[in-house]
Tab-separated table of C-alpha atoms in Angstrom:
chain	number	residue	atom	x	y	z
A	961	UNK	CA	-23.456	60.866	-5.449
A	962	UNK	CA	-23.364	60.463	-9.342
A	963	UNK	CA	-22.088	56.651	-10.207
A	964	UNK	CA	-22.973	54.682	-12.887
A	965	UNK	CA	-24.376	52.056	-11.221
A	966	UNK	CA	-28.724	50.428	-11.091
A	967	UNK	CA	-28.716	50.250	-7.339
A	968	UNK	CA	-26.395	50.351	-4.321
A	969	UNK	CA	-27.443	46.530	-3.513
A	970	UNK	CA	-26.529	45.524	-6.946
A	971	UNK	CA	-23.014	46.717	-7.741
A	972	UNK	CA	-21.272	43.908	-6.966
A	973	UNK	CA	-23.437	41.287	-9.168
A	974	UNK	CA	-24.154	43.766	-11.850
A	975	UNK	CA	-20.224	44.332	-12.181
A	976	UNK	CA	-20.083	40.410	-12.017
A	977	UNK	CA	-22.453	40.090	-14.968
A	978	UNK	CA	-20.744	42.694	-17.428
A	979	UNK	CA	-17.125	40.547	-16.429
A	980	UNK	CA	-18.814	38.024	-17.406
A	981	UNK	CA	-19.855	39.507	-20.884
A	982	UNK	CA	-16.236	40.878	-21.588
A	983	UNK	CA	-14.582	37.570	-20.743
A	984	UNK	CA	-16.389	34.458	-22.088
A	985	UNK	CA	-13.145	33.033	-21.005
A	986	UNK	CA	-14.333	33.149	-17.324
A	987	UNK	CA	-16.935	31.364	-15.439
A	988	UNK	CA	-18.616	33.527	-13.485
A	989	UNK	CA	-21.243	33.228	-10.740
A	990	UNK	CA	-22.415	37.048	-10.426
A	991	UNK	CA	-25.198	36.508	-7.401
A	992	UNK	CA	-22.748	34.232	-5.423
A	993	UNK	CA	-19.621	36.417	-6.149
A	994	UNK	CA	-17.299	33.711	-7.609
A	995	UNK	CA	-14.645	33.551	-10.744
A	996	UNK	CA	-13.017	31.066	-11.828
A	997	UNK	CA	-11.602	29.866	-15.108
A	998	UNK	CA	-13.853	28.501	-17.787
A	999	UNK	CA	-12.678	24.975	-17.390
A	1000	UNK	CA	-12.468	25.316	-13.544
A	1001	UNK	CA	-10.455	22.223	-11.801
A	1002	UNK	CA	-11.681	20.098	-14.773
A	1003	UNK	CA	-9.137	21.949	-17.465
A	1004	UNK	CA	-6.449	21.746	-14.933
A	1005	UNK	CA	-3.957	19.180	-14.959
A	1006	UNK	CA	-4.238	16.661	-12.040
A	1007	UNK	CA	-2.096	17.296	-9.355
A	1008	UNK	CA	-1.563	21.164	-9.910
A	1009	UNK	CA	-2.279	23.612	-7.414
A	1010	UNK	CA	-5.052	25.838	-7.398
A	1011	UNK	CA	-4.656	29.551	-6.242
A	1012	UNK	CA	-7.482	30.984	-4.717
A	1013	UNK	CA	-7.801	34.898	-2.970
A	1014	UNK	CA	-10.468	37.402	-2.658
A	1015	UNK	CA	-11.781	40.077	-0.590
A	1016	UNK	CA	-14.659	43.070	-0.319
A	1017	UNK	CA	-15.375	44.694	-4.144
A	1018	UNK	CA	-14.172	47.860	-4.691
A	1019	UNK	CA	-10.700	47.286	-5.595
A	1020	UNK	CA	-11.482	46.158	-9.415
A	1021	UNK	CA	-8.930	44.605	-11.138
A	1022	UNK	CA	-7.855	43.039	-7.967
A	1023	UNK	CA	-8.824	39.898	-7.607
A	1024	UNK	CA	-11.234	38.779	-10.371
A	1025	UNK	CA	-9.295	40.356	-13.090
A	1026	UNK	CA	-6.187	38.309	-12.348
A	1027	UNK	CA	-8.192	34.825	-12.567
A	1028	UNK	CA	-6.472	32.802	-15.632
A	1029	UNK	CA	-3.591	31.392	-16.618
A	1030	UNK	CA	-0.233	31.958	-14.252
A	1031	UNK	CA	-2.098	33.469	-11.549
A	1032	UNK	CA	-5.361	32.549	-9.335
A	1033	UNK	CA	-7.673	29.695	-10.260
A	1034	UNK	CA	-10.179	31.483	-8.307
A	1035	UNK	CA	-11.248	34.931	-6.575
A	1036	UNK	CA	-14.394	35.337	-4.067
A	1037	UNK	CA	-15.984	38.796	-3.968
A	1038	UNK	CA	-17.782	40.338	-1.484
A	1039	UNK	CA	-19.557	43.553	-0.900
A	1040	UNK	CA	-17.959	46.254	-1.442
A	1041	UNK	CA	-15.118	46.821	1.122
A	1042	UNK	CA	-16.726	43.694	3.162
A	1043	UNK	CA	-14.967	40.123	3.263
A	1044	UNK	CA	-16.745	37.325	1.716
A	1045	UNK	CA	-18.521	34.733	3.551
A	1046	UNK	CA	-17.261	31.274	4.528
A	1047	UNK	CA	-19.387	29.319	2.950
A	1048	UNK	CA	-18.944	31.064	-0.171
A	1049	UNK	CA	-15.580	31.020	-0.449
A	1050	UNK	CA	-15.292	27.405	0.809
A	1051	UNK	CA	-17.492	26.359	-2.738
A	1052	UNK	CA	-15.396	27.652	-4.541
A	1053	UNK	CA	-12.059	26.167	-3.032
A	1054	UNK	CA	-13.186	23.412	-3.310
A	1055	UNK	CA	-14.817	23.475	-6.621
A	1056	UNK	CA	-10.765	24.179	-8.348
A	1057	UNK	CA	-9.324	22.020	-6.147
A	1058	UNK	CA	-7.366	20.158	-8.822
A	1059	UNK	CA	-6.200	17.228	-6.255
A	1060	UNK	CA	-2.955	18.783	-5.023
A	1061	UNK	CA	-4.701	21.161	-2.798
A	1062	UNK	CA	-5.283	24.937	-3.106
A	1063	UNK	CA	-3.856	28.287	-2.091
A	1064	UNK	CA	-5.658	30.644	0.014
A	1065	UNK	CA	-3.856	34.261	-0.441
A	1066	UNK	CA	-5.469	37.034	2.176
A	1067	UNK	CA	-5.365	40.326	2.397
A	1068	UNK	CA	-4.648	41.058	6.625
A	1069	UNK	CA	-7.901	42.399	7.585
A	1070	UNK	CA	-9.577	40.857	10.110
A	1071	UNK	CA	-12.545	39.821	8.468
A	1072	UNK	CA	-10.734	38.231	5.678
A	1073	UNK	CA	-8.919	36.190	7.815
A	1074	UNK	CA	-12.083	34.710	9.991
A	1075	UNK	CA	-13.871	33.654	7.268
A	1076	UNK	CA	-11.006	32.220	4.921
A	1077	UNK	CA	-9.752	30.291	7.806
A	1078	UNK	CA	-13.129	29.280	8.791
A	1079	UNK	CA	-13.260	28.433	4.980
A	1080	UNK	CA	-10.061	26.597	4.897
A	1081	UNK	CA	-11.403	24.403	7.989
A	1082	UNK	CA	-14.727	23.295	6.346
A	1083	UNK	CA	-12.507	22.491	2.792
A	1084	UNK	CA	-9.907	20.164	5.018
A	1085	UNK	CA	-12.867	18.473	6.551
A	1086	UNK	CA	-14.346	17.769	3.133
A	1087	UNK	CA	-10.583	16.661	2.210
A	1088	UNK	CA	-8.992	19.642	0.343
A	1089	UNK	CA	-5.755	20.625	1.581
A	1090	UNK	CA	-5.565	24.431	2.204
A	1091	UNK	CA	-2.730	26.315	2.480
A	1092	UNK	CA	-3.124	30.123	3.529
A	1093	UNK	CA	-0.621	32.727	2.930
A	1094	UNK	CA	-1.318	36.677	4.732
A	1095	UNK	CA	-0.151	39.847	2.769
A	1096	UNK	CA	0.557	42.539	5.003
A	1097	UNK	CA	3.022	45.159	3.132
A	1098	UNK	CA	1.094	48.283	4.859
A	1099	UNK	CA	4.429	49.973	6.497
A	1100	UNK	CA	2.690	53.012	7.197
A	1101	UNK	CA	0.918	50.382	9.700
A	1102	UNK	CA	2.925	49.738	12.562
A	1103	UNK	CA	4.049	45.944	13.400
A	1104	UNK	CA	2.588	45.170	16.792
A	1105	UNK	CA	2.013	41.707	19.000
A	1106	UNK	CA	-2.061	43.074	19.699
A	1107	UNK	CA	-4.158	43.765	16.982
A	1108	UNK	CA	-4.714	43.064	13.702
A	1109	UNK	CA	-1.087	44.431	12.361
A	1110	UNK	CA	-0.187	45.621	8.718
A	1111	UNK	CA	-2.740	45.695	6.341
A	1112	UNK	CA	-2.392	43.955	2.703
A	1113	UNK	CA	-2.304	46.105	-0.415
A	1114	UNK	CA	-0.381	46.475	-3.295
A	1115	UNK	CA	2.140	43.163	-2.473
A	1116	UNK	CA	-1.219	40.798	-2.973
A	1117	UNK	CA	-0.936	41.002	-7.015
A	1118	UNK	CA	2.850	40.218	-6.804
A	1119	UNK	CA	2.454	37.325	-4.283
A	1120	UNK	CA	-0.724	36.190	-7.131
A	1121	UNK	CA	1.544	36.549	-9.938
A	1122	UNK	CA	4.655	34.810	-8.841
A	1123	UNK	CA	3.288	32.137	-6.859
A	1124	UNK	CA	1.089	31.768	-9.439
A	1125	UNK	CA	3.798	31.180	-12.119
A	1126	UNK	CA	5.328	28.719	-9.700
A	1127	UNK	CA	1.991	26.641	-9.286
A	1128	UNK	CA	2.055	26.565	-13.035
A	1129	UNK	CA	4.817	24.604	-13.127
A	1130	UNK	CA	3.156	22.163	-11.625
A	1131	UNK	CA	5.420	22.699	-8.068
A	1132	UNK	CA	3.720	21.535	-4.733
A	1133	UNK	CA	1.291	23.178	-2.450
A	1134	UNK	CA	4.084	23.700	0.233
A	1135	UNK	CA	6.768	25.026	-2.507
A	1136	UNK	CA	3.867	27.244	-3.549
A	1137	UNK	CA	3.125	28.984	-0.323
A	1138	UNK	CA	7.127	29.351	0.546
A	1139	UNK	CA	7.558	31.524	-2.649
A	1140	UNK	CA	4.871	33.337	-1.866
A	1141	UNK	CA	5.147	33.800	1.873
A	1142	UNK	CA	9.014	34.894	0.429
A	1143	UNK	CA	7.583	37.399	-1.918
A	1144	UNK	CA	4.941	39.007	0.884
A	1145	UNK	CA	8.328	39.186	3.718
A	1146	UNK	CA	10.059	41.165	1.249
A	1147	UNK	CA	7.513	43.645	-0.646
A	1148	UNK	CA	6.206	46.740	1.138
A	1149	UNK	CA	3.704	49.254	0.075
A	1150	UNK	CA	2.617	53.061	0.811
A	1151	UNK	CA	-0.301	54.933	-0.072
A	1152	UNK	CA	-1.215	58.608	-0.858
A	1153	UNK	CA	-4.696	59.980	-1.078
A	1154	UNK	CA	-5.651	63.118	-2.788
A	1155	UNK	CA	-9.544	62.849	-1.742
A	1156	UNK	CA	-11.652	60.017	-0.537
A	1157	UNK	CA	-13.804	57.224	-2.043
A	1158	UNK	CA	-17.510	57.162	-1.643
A	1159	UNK	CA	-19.254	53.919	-1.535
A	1160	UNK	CA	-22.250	53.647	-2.956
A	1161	UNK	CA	-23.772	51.686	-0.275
A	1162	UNK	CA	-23.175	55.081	1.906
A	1163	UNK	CA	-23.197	58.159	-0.676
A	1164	UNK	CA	-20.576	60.529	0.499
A	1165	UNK	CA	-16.978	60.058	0.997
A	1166	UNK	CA	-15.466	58.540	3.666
A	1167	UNK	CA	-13.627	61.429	4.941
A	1168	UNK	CA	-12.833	64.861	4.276
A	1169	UNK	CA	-9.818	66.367	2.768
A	1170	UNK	CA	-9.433	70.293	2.637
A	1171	UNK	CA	-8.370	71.489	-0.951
A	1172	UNK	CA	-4.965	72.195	0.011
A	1173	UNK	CA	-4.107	68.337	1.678
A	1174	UNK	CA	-3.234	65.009	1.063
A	1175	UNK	CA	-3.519	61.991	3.758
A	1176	UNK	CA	-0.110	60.000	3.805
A	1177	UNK	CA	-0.164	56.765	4.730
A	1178	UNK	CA	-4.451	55.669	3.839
A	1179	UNK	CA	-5.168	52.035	3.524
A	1180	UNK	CA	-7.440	50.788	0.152
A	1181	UNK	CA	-10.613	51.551	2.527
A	1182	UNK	CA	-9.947	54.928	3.240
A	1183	UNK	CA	-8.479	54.263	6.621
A	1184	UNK	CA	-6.872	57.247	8.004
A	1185	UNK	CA	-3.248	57.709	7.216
A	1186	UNK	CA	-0.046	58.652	9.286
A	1187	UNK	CA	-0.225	62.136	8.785
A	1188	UNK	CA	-2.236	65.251	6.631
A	1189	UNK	CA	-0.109	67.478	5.321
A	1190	UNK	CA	0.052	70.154	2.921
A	1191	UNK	CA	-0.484	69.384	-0.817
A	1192	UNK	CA	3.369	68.659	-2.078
A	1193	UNK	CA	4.757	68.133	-5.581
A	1194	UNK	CA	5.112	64.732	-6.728
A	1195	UNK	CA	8.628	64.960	-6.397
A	1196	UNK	CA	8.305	65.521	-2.610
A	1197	UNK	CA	5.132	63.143	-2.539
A	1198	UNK	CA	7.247	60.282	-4.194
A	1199	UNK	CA	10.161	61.000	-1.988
A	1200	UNK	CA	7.995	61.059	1.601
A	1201	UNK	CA	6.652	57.718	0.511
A	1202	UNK	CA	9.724	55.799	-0.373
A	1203	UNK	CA	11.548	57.541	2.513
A	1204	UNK	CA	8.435	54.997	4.985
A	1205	UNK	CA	9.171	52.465	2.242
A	1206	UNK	CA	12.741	52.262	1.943
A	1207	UNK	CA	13.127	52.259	5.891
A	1208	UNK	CA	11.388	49.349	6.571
A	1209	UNK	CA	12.437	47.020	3.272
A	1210	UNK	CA	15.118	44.202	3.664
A	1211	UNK	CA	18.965	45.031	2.222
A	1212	UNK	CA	19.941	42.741	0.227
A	1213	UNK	CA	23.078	44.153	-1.441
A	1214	UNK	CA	23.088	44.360	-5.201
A	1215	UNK	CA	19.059	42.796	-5.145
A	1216	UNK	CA	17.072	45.107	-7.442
A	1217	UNK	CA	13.228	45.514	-7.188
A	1218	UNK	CA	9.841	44.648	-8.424
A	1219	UNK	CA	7.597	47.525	-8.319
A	1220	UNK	CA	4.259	48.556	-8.767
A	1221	UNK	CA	2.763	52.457	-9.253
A	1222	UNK	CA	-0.635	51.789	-8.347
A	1223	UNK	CA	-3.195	54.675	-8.864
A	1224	UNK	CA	-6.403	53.958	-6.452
A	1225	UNK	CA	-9.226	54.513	-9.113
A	1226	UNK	CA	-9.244	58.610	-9.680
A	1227	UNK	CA	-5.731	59.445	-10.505
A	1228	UNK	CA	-5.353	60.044	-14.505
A	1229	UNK	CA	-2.106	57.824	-16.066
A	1230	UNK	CA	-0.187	61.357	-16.426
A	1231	UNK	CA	-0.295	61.722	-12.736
A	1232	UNK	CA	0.854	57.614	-12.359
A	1233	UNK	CA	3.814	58.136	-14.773
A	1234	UNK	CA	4.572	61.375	-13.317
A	1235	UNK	CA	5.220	59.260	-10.055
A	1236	UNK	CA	7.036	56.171	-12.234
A	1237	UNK	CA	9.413	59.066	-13.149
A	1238	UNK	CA	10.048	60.612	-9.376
A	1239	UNK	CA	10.135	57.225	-8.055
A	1240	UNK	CA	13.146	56.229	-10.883
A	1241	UNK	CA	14.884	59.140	-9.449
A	1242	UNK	CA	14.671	58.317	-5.925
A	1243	UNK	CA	15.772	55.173	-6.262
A	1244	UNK	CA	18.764	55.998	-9.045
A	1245	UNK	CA	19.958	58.498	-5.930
A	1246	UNK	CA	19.800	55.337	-3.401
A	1247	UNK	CA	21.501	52.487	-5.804
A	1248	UNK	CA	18.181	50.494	-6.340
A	1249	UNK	CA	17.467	49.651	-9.760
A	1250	UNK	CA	14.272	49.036	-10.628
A	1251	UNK	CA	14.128	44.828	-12.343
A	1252	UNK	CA	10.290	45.543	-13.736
A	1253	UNK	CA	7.514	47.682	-12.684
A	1254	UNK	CA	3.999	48.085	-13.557
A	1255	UNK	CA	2.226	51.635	-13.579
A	1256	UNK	CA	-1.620	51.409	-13.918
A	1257	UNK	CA	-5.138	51.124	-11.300
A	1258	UNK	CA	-4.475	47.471	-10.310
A	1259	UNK	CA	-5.967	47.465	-6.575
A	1260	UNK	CA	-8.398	50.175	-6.224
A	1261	UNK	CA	-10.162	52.207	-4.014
A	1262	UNK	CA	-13.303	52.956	-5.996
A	1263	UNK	CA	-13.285	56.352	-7.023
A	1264	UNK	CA	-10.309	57.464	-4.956
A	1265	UNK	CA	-7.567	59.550	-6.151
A	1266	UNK	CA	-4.053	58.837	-5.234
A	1267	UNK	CA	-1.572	56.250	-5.427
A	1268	UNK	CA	0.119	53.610	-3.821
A	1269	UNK	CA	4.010	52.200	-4.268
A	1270	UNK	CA	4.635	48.814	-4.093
A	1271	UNK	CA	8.313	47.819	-3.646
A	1272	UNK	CA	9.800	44.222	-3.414
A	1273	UNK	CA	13.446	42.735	-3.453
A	1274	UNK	CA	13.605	40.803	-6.289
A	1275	UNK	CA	16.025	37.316	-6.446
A	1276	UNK	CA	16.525	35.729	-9.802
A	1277	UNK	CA	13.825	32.826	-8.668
A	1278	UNK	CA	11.455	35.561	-8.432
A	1279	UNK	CA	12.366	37.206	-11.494
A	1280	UNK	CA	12.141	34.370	-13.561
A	1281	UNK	CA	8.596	33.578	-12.287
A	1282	UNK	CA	7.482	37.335	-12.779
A	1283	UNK	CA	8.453	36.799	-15.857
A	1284	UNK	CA	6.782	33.793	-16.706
A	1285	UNK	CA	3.665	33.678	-19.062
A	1286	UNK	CA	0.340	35.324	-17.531
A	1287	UNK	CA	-3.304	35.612	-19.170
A	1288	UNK	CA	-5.640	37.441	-17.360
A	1289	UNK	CA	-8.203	40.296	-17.956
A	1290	UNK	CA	-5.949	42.754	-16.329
A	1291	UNK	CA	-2.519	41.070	-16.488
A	1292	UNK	CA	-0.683	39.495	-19.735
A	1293	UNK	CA	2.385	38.904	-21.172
A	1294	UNK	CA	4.449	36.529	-22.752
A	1295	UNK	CA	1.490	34.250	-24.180
């Protein structure tokens, strides 16, 4: 294993500490794994919701990078690939609470959601109103009654953005978590590995591809996929995936989309805008047109290469609070 890193016990605080050199305009808590803005609830208006999400490390920018203006208030990070713990993310729920009650967005594993709704229950006995919202756009997940169910990937930054913008505004907790419960029910996701991650905690990938094969449908953990085939071009890659996507996302005639060309930590931006221009294609042939998109490593799997496509049906509400200002490490426009 070759990583820059001190130790495998350290990443997470270490990473925490050099955030916290880049962006004085954080306040960050490396040993207990919490960022929040500068100011925290004290620079926010009274009476404005607070966003809060998190999850294991290993999927840099996602979450800490998207704590500022327009989107969270706060992220909690655990070890890598491991949820945070209660009482960790409870302090700092409460500590953004702003008085109008905060946000809890999850990713649906089922760690994450034990502990943030134990969280949730020790903040509403201390008298912060918690809202929590699941993102589970994994379609290459089947929807079941047993079991944990689809797993949340790519749809988390849009549901972070958008209800974000919305909670700007100064809208109320249960206006907040409509939009973004509206945003996760119509965004679905798909993911391509070329190779596995290693973690540094273990020091060899997770699995094994051969040279010739890709694993369709992995989760951001390196979960097995659908199926191994055959390495394909990207034409045929981008096609397979949309053809799981596009099955499975709501009509809505004339509705264009949001989407996101996510690269999972080892895929070069060539590769990513090789996709952007495969997926344009695919879509052009189906009569979607494609509202905004973002191509760059925005949830990560470490050091995994391969890419995920993030696809949701965009209204003019949500368009207009895409759109809307954002200032984040990893996320900015119109400020």
């Amino acid at each position: 294993m070759k990583k820059l890193i001190n130790s495998p016990e350290s990443v997470v605080s270490d990473a925490l500490r050099g955030m916290a050199a880049a962006h004085p305009g954080l306040r960050v808590e490396a040993e207990k794994g919490i960022v929040t803005r500068a100011a925290g609830a004290a620079g926010e208006p009274a009476g404005r919701v607070a966003l809060l999400s998190g999850g294991g490390s290993g999927h840099e920018p996602l979450h800490a990078g998207f704590v500022g203006r327009g989107m969270l208030a706060a992220a909690v990070a655990g070890p890598v690939f491991t949820s945070p713990v209660p009482d960790t993310i409870a302090a700092a729920t409460c500590a953004v609470d702003a008085g109008a009650g905060v946000l809890h967005i999850v990713k649906n594993y089922t760690g994450d959601i034990l502990n943030f709704t134990m969280a949730a229950e020790d903040c509403e006995d201390e008298g912060v109103k918690v809202e929590q919202v699941v993102v589970d756009d994994d379609v290459a997940v089947a929807r079941t009654e047993h079991g944990p169910g689809r797993r949340g990937t790519g749809a988390t930054l849009f549901v972070e953005k958008i209800a974000g913008a919305l909670a700007e505004e100064g809208a109320p907790l249960a206006e907040v978590a409509a939009v973004a419960r509206k945003v996760n029910a119509n965004a679905r996701s798909y993911g391509v590995a070329l190779t596995s991650c290693t973690t540094p905690a273990k020091g060899s990938p997770n699995f094994t591809l051969g040279e010739d094969e890709i694993e369709l449908g992995i989760g951001i953990h390196g979960e097995p996929g659908r199926e191994r085939r055959k390495i394909m071009t990207a034409a045929e890659t981008a096609g397979a995936m949309l053809d799981a996507i596009l099955d499975d996302l709501p009509e809505a005639a004339d509705a264009p989309v949001i989407l996101l060309v996510n690269g999972l930590g080892g895929t070069p931006p060539v590769e990513l805008y090789i996709m952007r221009a495969e997926v344009e294609r695919v879509l052009g042939e189906r009569g979607i047109t494609v509202a905004r998109s973002l191509v760059g490593n925005y949830v990560t799997s470490l050091d995994m290469a391969g890419c995920t496509l993030t696809l949701c049906r965009a209204d003019e509400e949500l368009l207009r609070l895409w759109d809307a200002p954002v200032d984040t490490p990893s996320l900015r426009w119109g400020c």
